[in-house]
PDB file of C-alpha atoms in Angstrom:
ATOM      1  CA  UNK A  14     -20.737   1.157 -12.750  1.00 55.00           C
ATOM      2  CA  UNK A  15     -17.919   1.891 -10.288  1.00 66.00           C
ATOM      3  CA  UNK A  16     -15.673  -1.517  -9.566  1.00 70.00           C
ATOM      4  CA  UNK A  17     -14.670  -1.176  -5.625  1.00 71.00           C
ATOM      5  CA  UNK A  18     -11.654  -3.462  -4.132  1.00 68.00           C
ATOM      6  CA  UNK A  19     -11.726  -4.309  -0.082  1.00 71.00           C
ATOM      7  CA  UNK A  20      -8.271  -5.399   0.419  1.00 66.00           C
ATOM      8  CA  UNK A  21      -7.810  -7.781   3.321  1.00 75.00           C
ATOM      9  CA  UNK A  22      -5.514  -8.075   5.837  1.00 75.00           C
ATOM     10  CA  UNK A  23      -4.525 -10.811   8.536  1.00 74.00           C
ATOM     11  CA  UNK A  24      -4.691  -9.531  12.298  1.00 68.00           C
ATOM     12  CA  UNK A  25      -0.725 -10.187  12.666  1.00 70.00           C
ATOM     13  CA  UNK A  26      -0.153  -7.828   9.441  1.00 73.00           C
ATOM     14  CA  UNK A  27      -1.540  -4.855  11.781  1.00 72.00           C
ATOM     15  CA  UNK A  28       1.142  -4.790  14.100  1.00 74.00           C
ATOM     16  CA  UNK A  29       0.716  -3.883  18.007  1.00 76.00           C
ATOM     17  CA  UNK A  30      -2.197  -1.613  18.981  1.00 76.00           C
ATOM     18  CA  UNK A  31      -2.225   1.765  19.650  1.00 76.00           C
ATOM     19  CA  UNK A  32      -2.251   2.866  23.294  1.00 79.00           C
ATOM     20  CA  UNK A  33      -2.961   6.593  23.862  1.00 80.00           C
ATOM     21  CA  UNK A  34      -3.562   8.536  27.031  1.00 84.00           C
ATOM     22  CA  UNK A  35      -4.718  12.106  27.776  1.00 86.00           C
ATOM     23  CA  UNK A  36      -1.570  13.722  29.268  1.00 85.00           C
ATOM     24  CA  UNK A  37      -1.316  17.295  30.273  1.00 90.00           C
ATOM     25  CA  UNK A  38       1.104  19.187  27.642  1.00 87.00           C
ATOM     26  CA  UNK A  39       4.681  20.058  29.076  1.00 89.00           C
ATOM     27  CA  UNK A  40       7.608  22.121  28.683  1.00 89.00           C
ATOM     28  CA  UNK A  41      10.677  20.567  27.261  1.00 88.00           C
ATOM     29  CA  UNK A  42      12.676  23.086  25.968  1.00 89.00           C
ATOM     30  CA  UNK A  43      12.598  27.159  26.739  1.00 89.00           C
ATOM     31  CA  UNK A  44      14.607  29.361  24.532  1.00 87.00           C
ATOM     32  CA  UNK A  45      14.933  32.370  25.581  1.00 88.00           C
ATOM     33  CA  UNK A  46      15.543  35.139  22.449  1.00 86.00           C
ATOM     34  CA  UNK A  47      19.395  36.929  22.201  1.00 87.00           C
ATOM     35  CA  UNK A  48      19.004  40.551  22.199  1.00 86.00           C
ATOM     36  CA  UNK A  49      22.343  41.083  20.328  1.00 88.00           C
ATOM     37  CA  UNK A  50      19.976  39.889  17.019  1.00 87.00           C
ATOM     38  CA  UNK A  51      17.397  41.909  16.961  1.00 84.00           C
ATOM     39  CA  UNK A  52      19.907  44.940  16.323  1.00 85.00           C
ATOM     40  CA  UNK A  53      20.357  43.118  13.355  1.00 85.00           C
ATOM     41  CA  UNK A  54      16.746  42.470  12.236  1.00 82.00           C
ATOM     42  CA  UNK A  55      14.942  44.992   9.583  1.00 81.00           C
ATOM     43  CA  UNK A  56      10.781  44.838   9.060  1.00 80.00           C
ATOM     44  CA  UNK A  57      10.516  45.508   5.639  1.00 77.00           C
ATOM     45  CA  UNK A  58       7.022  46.065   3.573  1.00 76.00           C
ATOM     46  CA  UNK A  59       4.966  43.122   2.090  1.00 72.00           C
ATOM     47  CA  UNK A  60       5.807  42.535  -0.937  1.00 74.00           C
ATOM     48  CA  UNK A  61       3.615  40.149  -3.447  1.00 73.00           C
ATOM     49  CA  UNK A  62       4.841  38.856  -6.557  1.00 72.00           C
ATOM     50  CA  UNK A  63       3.164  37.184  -9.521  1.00 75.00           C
ATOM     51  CA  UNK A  64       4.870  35.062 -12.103  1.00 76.00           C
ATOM     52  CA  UNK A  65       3.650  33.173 -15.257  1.00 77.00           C
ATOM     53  CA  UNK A  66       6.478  31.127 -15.855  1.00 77.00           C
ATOM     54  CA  UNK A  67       9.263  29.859 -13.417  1.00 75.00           C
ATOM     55  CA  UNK A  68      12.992  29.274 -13.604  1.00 77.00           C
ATOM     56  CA  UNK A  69      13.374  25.062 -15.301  1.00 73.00           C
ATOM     57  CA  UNK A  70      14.596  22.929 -12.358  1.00 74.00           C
ATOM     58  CA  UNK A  71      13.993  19.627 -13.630  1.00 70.00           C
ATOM     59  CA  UNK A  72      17.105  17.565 -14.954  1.00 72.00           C
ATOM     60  CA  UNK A  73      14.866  16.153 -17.701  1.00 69.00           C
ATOM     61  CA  UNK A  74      11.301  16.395 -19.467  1.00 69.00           C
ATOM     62  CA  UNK A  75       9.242  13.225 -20.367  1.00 71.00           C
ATOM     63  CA  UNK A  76       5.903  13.948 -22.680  1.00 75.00           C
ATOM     64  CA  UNK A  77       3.663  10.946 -21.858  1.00 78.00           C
ATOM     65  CA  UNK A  78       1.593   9.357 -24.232  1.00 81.00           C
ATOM     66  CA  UNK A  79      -1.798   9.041 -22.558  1.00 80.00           C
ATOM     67  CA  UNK A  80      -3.648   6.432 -22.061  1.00 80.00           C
ATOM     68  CA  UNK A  81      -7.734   6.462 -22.344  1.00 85.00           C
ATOM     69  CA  UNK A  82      -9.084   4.267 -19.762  1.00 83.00           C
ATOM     70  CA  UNK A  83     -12.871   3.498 -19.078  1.00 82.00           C
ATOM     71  CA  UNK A  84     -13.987   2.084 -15.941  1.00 77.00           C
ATOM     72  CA  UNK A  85     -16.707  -1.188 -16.848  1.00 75.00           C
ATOM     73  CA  UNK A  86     -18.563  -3.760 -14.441  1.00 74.00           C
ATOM     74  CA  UNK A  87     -19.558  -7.303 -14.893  1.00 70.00           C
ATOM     75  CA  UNK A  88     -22.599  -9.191 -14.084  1.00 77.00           C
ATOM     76  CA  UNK A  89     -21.401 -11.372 -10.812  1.00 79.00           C
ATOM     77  CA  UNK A  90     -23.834 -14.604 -12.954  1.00 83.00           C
ATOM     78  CA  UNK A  91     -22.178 -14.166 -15.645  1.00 81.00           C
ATOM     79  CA  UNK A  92     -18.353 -14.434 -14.095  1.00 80.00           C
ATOM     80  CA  UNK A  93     -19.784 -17.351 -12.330  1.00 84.00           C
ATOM     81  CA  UNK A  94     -21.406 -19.196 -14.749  1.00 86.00           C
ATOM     82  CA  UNK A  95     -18.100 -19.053 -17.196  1.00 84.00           C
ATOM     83  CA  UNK A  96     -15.724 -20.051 -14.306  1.00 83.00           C
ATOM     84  CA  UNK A  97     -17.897 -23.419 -14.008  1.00 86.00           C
ATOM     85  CA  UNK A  98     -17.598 -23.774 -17.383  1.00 87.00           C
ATOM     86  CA  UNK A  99     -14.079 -23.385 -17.483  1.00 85.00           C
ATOM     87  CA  UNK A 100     -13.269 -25.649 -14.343  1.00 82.00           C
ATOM     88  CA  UNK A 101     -15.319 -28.199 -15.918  1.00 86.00           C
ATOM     89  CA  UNK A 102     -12.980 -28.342 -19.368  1.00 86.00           C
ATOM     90  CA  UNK A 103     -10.453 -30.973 -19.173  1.00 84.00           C
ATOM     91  CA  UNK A 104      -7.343 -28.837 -20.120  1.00 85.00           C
ATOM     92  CA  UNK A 105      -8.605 -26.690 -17.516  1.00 80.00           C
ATOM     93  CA  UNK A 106      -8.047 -29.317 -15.360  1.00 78.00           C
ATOM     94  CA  UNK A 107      -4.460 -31.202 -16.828  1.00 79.00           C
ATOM     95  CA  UNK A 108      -3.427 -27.278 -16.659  1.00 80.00           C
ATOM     96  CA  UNK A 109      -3.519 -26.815 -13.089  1.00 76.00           C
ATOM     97  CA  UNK A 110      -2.236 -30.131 -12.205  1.00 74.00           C
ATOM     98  CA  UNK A 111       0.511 -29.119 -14.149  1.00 76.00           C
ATOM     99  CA  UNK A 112       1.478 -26.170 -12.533  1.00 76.00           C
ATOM    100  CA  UNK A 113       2.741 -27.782  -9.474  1.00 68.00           C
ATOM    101  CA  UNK A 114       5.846 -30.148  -9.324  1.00 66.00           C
ATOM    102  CA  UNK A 115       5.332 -34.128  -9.016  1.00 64.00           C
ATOM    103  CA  UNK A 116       6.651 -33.821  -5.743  1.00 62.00           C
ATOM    104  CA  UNK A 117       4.453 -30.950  -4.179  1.00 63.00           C
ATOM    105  CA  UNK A 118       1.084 -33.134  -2.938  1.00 68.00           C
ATOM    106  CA  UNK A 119      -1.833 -31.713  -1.370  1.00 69.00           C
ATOM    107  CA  UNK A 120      -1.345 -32.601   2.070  1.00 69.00           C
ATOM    108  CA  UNK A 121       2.435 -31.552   1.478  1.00 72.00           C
ATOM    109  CA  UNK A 122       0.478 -28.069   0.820  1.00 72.00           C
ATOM    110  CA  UNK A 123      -1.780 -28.259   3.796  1.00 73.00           C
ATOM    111  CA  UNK A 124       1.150 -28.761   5.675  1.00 73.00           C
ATOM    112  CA  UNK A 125       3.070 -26.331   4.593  1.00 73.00           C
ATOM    113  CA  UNK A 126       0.128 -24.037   4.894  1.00 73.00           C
ATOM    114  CA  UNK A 127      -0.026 -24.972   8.545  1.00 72.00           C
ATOM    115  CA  UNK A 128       3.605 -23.878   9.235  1.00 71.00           C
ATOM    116  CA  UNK A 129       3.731 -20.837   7.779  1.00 70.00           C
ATOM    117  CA  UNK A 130       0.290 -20.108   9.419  1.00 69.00           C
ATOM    118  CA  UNK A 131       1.728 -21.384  13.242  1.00 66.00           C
ATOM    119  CA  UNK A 132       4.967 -19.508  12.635  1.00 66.00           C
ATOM    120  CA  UNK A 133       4.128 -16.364  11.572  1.00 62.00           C
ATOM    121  CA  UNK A 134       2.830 -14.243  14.667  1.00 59.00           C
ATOM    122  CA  UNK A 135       2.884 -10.493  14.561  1.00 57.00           C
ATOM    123  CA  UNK A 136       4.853 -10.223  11.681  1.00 58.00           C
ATOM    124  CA  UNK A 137       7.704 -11.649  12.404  1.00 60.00           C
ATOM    125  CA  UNK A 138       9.036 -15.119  12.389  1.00 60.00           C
ATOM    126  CA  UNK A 139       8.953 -17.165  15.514  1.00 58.00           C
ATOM    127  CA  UNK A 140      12.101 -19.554  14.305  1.00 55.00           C
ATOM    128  CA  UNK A 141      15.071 -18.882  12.115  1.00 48.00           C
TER     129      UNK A 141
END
């Protein structure tokens, strides 16, 4: 069972949209060829050449241990039904509380979420 990821993105992180037109092709630049060169040029033969081994151009060689990996799925109930059980524990709980500083409330959060939402536009900020 494959595991697939659909990353999201907010419509400000795209930037501006494209605008294309069908425009006729033009001429920006003609160079005309110097005759003086081609005295100088020679057509020679193809010529095809097979190697086994090449000349060492790296500054360094790293051997890699390798890693087996194995890709696994699990059951969406199952994930589920042990995040309930874990949000229900009471260090769960005393845990996450603890994560944020005394002085951080929710509605300090919301607020802050609300800024950084109404001053973000486009990807840049609108202040500072």
């Amino acid at each position: 069972m494959e595991n697939t990821y659909t990353y999201s993105k907010h419509c400000c992180e795209f930037g501006r949209q494209c605008q294309f037109s069908d425009s006729p092709a033009e001429l920006l630049v003609d160079i005309h060829p110097d005759p003086s060169l081609a005295l100088n040029f020679s057509q020679k033969s193809h010529r095809d050449l097979a190697t086994q081994t090449g000349v060492e151009m790296s500054e360094h060689e790293v051997n890699t241990k390798l890693h087996k990996t194995r890709s696994c799925g699990v059951n969406q109930k199952q994930t589920s039904l042990f995040r309930n059980k874990v949000e229900k524990d009471e260090s769960y709980i005393n845990s996450v509380l603890q994560l944020s500083p005394p002085s951080l409330t929710m509605m300090h959060a919301v607020w802050l979420e609300f800024w950084v939402d109404a001053c973000w536009l486009d990807g840049c900020w609108l202040y500072g």
